[in-house]
Amino acid sequence: MAEDVGRTGDRVRSGAGIEWVGVAADRYRERLAEHGQRVASARDEVLGTATALEHLADELEARQAAIKRAMQFVEDRIDDARRTVNRLGDVAEDVLTGAEKAARDAARGVLGTVAGGLPAPGAPDWSALADRIGWR
């Protein structure tokens, strides 16, 4: 689009260099020059908008990648927690070591954190959930 606008500006500027003669020639040249400036300004705006959109797209891709990593982290911690609870959940309290009790309690904490359900895939809430579980 900026190229199209630039070409329009070129055509306008090429008309500004023509030797116009007549009563309205000076006013026409002035208006042609003003129009050329507006076209150049519009081209610059389009280029600025394109740059901003590219930056936004990069930011969105980075955010989606972070959410994907958070989703994977949470899903891995849930799987780990389920395995731990399944392995240690029914073992008598007095048989477990302190480390096993801590692991079981941590696993139950993870499962309790997600008991209300998981966010929709790709939702920003995955990052907050990952933080609550201990991602960062």
PDB file of C-alpha atoms in Angstrom:
ATOM      1  CA  MET A   1       0.000   0.000   0.000  1.00  0.00           C
ATOM      2  CA  ALA A   2       2.855   2.371   0.862  1.00  0.00           C
ATOM      3  CA  GLU A   3       4.394   1.640  -2.539  1.00  0.00           C
ATOM      4  CA  ASP A   4       1.107   2.485  -4.258  1.00  0.00           C
ATOM      5  CA  VAL A   5       0.853   5.725  -2.319  1.00  0.00           C
ATOM      6  CA  GLY A   6       4.492   6.473  -3.129  1.00  0.00           C
ATOM      7  CA  ARG A   7       3.818   5.973  -6.846  1.00  0.00           C
ATOM      8  CA  THR A   8       0.869   8.358  -6.599  1.00  0.00           C
ATOM      9  CA  GLY A   9       3.180  10.880  -4.967  1.00  0.00           C
ATOM     10  CA  ASP A  10       5.671  10.437  -7.793  1.00  0.00           C
ATOM     11  CA  ARG A  11       2.962  11.113 -10.361  1.00  0.00           C
ATOM     12  CA  VAL A  12       1.841  14.204  -8.459  1.00  0.00           C
ATOM     13  CA  ARG A  13       5.401  15.480  -8.176  1.00  0.00           C
ATOM     14  CA  SER A  14       6.000  14.884 -11.891  1.00  0.00           C
ATOM     15  CA  GLY A  15       3.001  17.123 -12.590  1.00  0.00           C
ATOM     16  CA  ALA A  16       4.438  19.790 -10.312  1.00  0.00           C
ATOM     17  CA  GLY A  17       7.465  20.159 -12.603  1.00  0.00           C
ATOM     18  CA  ILE A  18       5.409  20.947 -15.709  1.00  0.00           C
ATOM     19  CA  GLU A  19       5.461  24.536 -16.869  1.00  0.00           C
ATOM     20  CA  TRP A  20       1.858  25.565 -16.414  1.00  0.00           C
ATOM     21  CA  VAL A  21       0.789  28.780 -18.041  1.00  0.00           C
ATOM     22  CA  GLY A  22      -2.379  30.699 -17.488  1.00  0.00           C
ATOM     23  CA  VAL A  23      -4.415  32.575 -14.926  1.00  0.00           C
ATOM     24  CA  ALA A  24      -4.753  29.641 -12.535  1.00  0.00           C
ATOM     25  CA  ALA A  25      -1.250  28.212 -13.077  1.00  0.00           C
ATOM     26  CA  ASP A  26       0.270  29.504  -9.823  1.00  0.00           C
ATOM     27  CA  ARG A  27      -2.652  28.306  -7.744  1.00  0.00           C
ATOM     28  CA  TYR A  28      -2.597  24.929  -9.519  1.00  0.00           C
ATOM     29  CA  ARG A  29       1.124  24.484  -8.795  1.00  0.00           C
ATOM     30  CA  GLU A  30       0.538  25.358  -5.132  1.00  0.00           C
ATOM     31  CA  ARG A  31      -2.310  22.862  -4.828  1.00  0.00           C
ATOM     32  CA  LEU A  32      -0.269  20.209  -6.630  1.00  0.00           C
ATOM     33  CA  ALA A  33       2.634  20.744  -4.207  1.00  0.00           C
ATOM     34  CA  GLU A  34       0.270  20.599  -1.205  1.00  0.00           C
ATOM     35  CA  HIS A  35      -1.264  17.414  -2.525  1.00  0.00           C
ATOM     36  CA  GLY A  36       2.208  15.941  -3.015  1.00  0.00           C
ATOM     37  CA  GLN A  37       3.023  16.696   0.623  1.00  0.00           C
ATOM     38  CA  ARG A  38      -0.214  15.062   1.804  1.00  0.00           C
ATOM     39  CA  VAL A  39       0.528  11.982  -0.291  1.00  0.00           C
ATOM     40  CA  ALA A  40       4.055  11.752   1.163  1.00  0.00           C
ATOM     41  CA  SER A  41       2.622  12.114   4.666  1.00  0.00           C
ATOM     42  CA  ALA A  42       0.075   9.376   3.982  1.00  0.00           C
ATOM     43  CA  ARG A  43       2.851   7.097   2.701  1.00  0.00           C
ATOM     44  CA  ASP A  44       4.834   7.691   5.903  1.00  0.00           C
ATOM     45  CA  GLU A  45       1.759   6.907   8.006  1.00  0.00           C
ATOM     46  CA  VAL A  46       1.188   3.669   6.123  1.00  0.00           C
ATOM     47  CA  LEU A  47       4.818   2.661   6.649  1.00  0.00           C
ATOM     48  CA  GLY A  48       4.551   3.520  10.353  1.00  0.00           C
ATOM     49  CA  THR A  49       1.383   1.481  10.669  1.00  0.00           C
ATOM     50  CA  ALA A  50       3.009  -1.469   8.922  1.00  0.00           C
ATOM     51  CA  THR A  51       5.959  -1.305  11.318  1.00  0.00           C
ATOM     52  CA  ALA A  52       3.629  -1.146  14.319  1.00  0.00           C
ATOM     53  CA  LEU A  53       1.635  -4.126  13.027  1.00  0.00           C
ATOM     54  CA  GLU A  54       4.808  -6.155  12.525  1.00  0.00           C
ATOM     55  CA  HIS A  55       5.877  -5.319  16.090  1.00  0.00           C
ATOM     56  CA  LEU A  56       2.454  -6.312  17.394  1.00  0.00           C
ATOM     57  CA  ALA A  57       2.592  -9.605  15.494  1.00  0.00           C
ATOM     58  CA  ASP A  58       6.029 -10.342  16.978  1.00  0.00           C
ATOM     59  CA  GLU A  59       4.765  -9.543  20.478  1.00  0.00           C
ATOM     60  CA  LEU A  60       1.709 -11.750  20.006  1.00  0.00           C
ATOM     61  CA  GLU A  61       3.862 -14.632  18.770  1.00  0.00           C
ATOM     62  CA  ALA A  62       6.148 -14.253  21.794  1.00  0.00           C
ATOM     63  CA  ARG A  63       3.170 -14.171  24.151  1.00  0.00           C
ATOM     64  CA  GLN A  64       1.597 -17.245  22.539  1.00  0.00           C
ATOM     65  CA  ALA A  65       4.928 -19.073  22.844  1.00  0.00           C
ATOM     66  CA  ALA A  66       5.108 -18.158  26.556  1.00  0.00           C
ATOM     67  CA  ILE A  67       1.538 -19.363  27.087  1.00  0.00           C
ATOM     68  CA  LYS A  68       2.363 -22.601  25.292  1.00  0.00           C
ATOM     69  CA  ARG A  69       5.385 -23.114  27.570  1.00  0.00           C
ATOM     70  CA  ALA A  70       3.213 -22.383  30.616  1.00  0.00           C
ATOM     71  CA  MET A  71       0.589 -24.883  29.422  1.00  0.00           C
ATOM     72  CA  GLN A  72       3.256 -27.542  28.993  1.00  0.00           C
ATOM     73  CA  PHE A  73       4.715 -26.777  32.428  1.00  0.00           C
ATOM     74  CA  VAL A  74       1.316 -27.035  34.134  1.00  0.00           C
ATOM     75  CA  GLU A  75       0.364 -30.214  32.277  1.00  0.00           C
ATOM     76  CA  ASP A  76       3.712 -31.801  33.173  1.00  0.00           C
ATOM     77  CA  ARG A  77       3.327 -30.827  36.847  1.00  0.00           C
ATOM     78  CA  ILE A  78      -0.217 -32.251  36.894  1.00  0.00           C
ATOM     79  CA  ASP A  79       1.012 -35.532  35.401  1.00  0.00           C
ATOM     80  CA  ASP A  80       3.864 -35.649  37.931  1.00  0.00           C
ATOM     81  CA  ALA A  81       1.470 -34.871  40.781  1.00  0.00           C
ATOM     82  CA  ARG A  82      -0.986 -37.584  39.735  1.00  0.00           C
ATOM     83  CA  ARG A  83       1.807 -40.150  39.561  1.00  0.00           C
ATOM     84  CA  THR A  84       3.076 -39.122  42.983  1.00  0.00           C
ATOM     85  CA  VAL A  85      -0.372 -39.230  44.587  1.00  0.00           C
ATOM     86  CA  ASN A  86      -1.133 -42.572  42.955  1.00  0.00           C
ATOM     87  CA  ARG A  87       2.174 -43.965  44.199  1.00  0.00           C
ATOM     88  CA  LEU A  88       2.120 -42.489  47.718  1.00  0.00           C
ATOM     89  CA  GLY A  89      -1.501 -41.568  48.350  1.00  0.00           C
ATOM     90  CA  ASP A  90      -2.605 -44.782  50.011  1.00  0.00           C
ATOM     91  CA  VAL A  91       0.644 -45.643  51.795  1.00  0.00           C
ATOM     92  CA  ALA A  92       0.339 -45.483  55.571  1.00  0.00           C
ATOM     93  CA  GLU A  93       1.505 -42.166  57.006  1.00  0.00           C
ATOM     94  CA  ASP A  94       3.997 -43.773  59.391  1.00  0.00           C
ATOM     95  CA  VAL A  95       5.737 -45.672  56.569  1.00  0.00           C
ATOM     96  CA  LEU A  96       6.542 -42.583  54.476  1.00  0.00           C
ATOM     97  CA  THR A  97       9.795 -40.691  54.829  1.00  0.00           C
ATOM     98  CA  GLY A  98       9.747 -36.948  55.338  1.00  0.00           C
ATOM     99  CA  ALA A  99      10.697 -36.400  51.707  1.00  0.00           C
ATOM    100  CA  GLU A 100       7.915 -38.693  50.497  1.00  0.00           C
ATOM    101  CA  LYS A 101       5.386 -36.884  52.695  1.00  0.00           C
ATOM    102  CA  ALA A 102       6.577 -33.538  51.312  1.00  0.00           C
ATOM    103  CA  ALA A 103       6.346 -34.836  47.738  1.00  0.00           C
ATOM    104  CA  ARG A 104       2.839 -36.192  48.341  1.00  0.00           C
ATOM    105  CA  ASP A 105       1.687 -32.941  49.957  1.00  0.00           C
ATOM    106  CA  ALA A 106       3.195 -30.871  47.121  1.00  0.00           C
ATOM    107  CA  ALA A 107       1.490 -33.133  44.573  1.00  0.00           C
ATOM    108  CA  ARG A 108      -1.841 -32.715  46.350  1.00  0.00           C
ATOM    109  CA  GLY A 109      -1.265 -28.951  46.368  1.00  0.00           C
ATOM    110  CA  VAL A 110      -0.758 -28.933  42.590  1.00  0.00           C
ATOM    111  CA  LEU A 111      -3.879 -31.025  42.054  1.00  0.00           C
ATOM    112  CA  GLY A 112      -5.825 -28.806  44.434  1.00  0.00           C
ATOM    113  CA  THR A 113      -4.718 -25.703  42.523  1.00  0.00           C
ATOM    114  CA  VAL A 114      -6.164 -27.058  39.283  1.00  0.00           C
ATOM    115  CA  ALA A 115      -9.211 -28.726  40.825  1.00  0.00           C
ATOM    116  CA  GLY A 116     -11.458 -25.928  39.553  1.00  0.00           C
ATOM    117  CA  GLY A 117     -10.514 -26.766  35.986  1.00  0.00           C
ATOM    118  CA  LEU A 118      -7.909 -25.729  33.499  1.00  0.00           C
ATOM    119  CA  PRO A 119      -8.049 -22.656  31.265  1.00  0.00           C
ATOM    120  CA  ALA A 120      -8.943 -23.020  27.620  1.00  0.00           C
ATOM    121  CA  PRO A 121      -5.969 -23.936  25.421  1.00  0.00           C
ATOM    122  CA  GLY A 122      -3.970 -20.818  24.575  1.00  0.00           C
ATOM    123  CA  ALA A 123      -5.669 -18.645  27.211  1.00  0.00           C
ATOM    124  CA  PRO A 124      -3.449 -16.153  29.081  1.00  0.00           C
ATOM    125  CA  ASP A 125      -4.610 -17.681  32.393  1.00  0.00           C
ATOM    126  CA  TRP A 126      -2.103 -20.507  31.843  1.00  0.00           C
ATOM    127  CA  SER A 127       0.723 -18.152  32.806  1.00  0.00           C
ATOM    128  CA  ALA A 128      -0.927 -17.211  36.113  1.00  0.00           C
ATOM    129  CA  LEU A 129      -1.666 -20.874  36.838  1.00  0.00           C
ATOM    130  CA  ALA A 130       1.941 -21.823  36.071  1.00  0.00           C
ATOM    131  CA  ASP A 131       3.113 -19.075  38.452  1.00  0.00           C
ATOM    132  CA  ARG A 132       0.853 -20.392  41.251  1.00  0.00           C
ATOM    133  CA  ILE A 133       2.281 -23.873  40.794  1.00  0.00           C
ATOM    134  CA  GLY A 134       5.845 -22.573  40.890  1.00  0.00           C
ATOM    135  CA  TRP A 135       6.960 -21.918  37.342  1.00  0.00           C
ATOM    136  CA  ARG A 136       9.002 -18.810  38.040  1.00  0.00           C
TER     137      ARG A 136
END
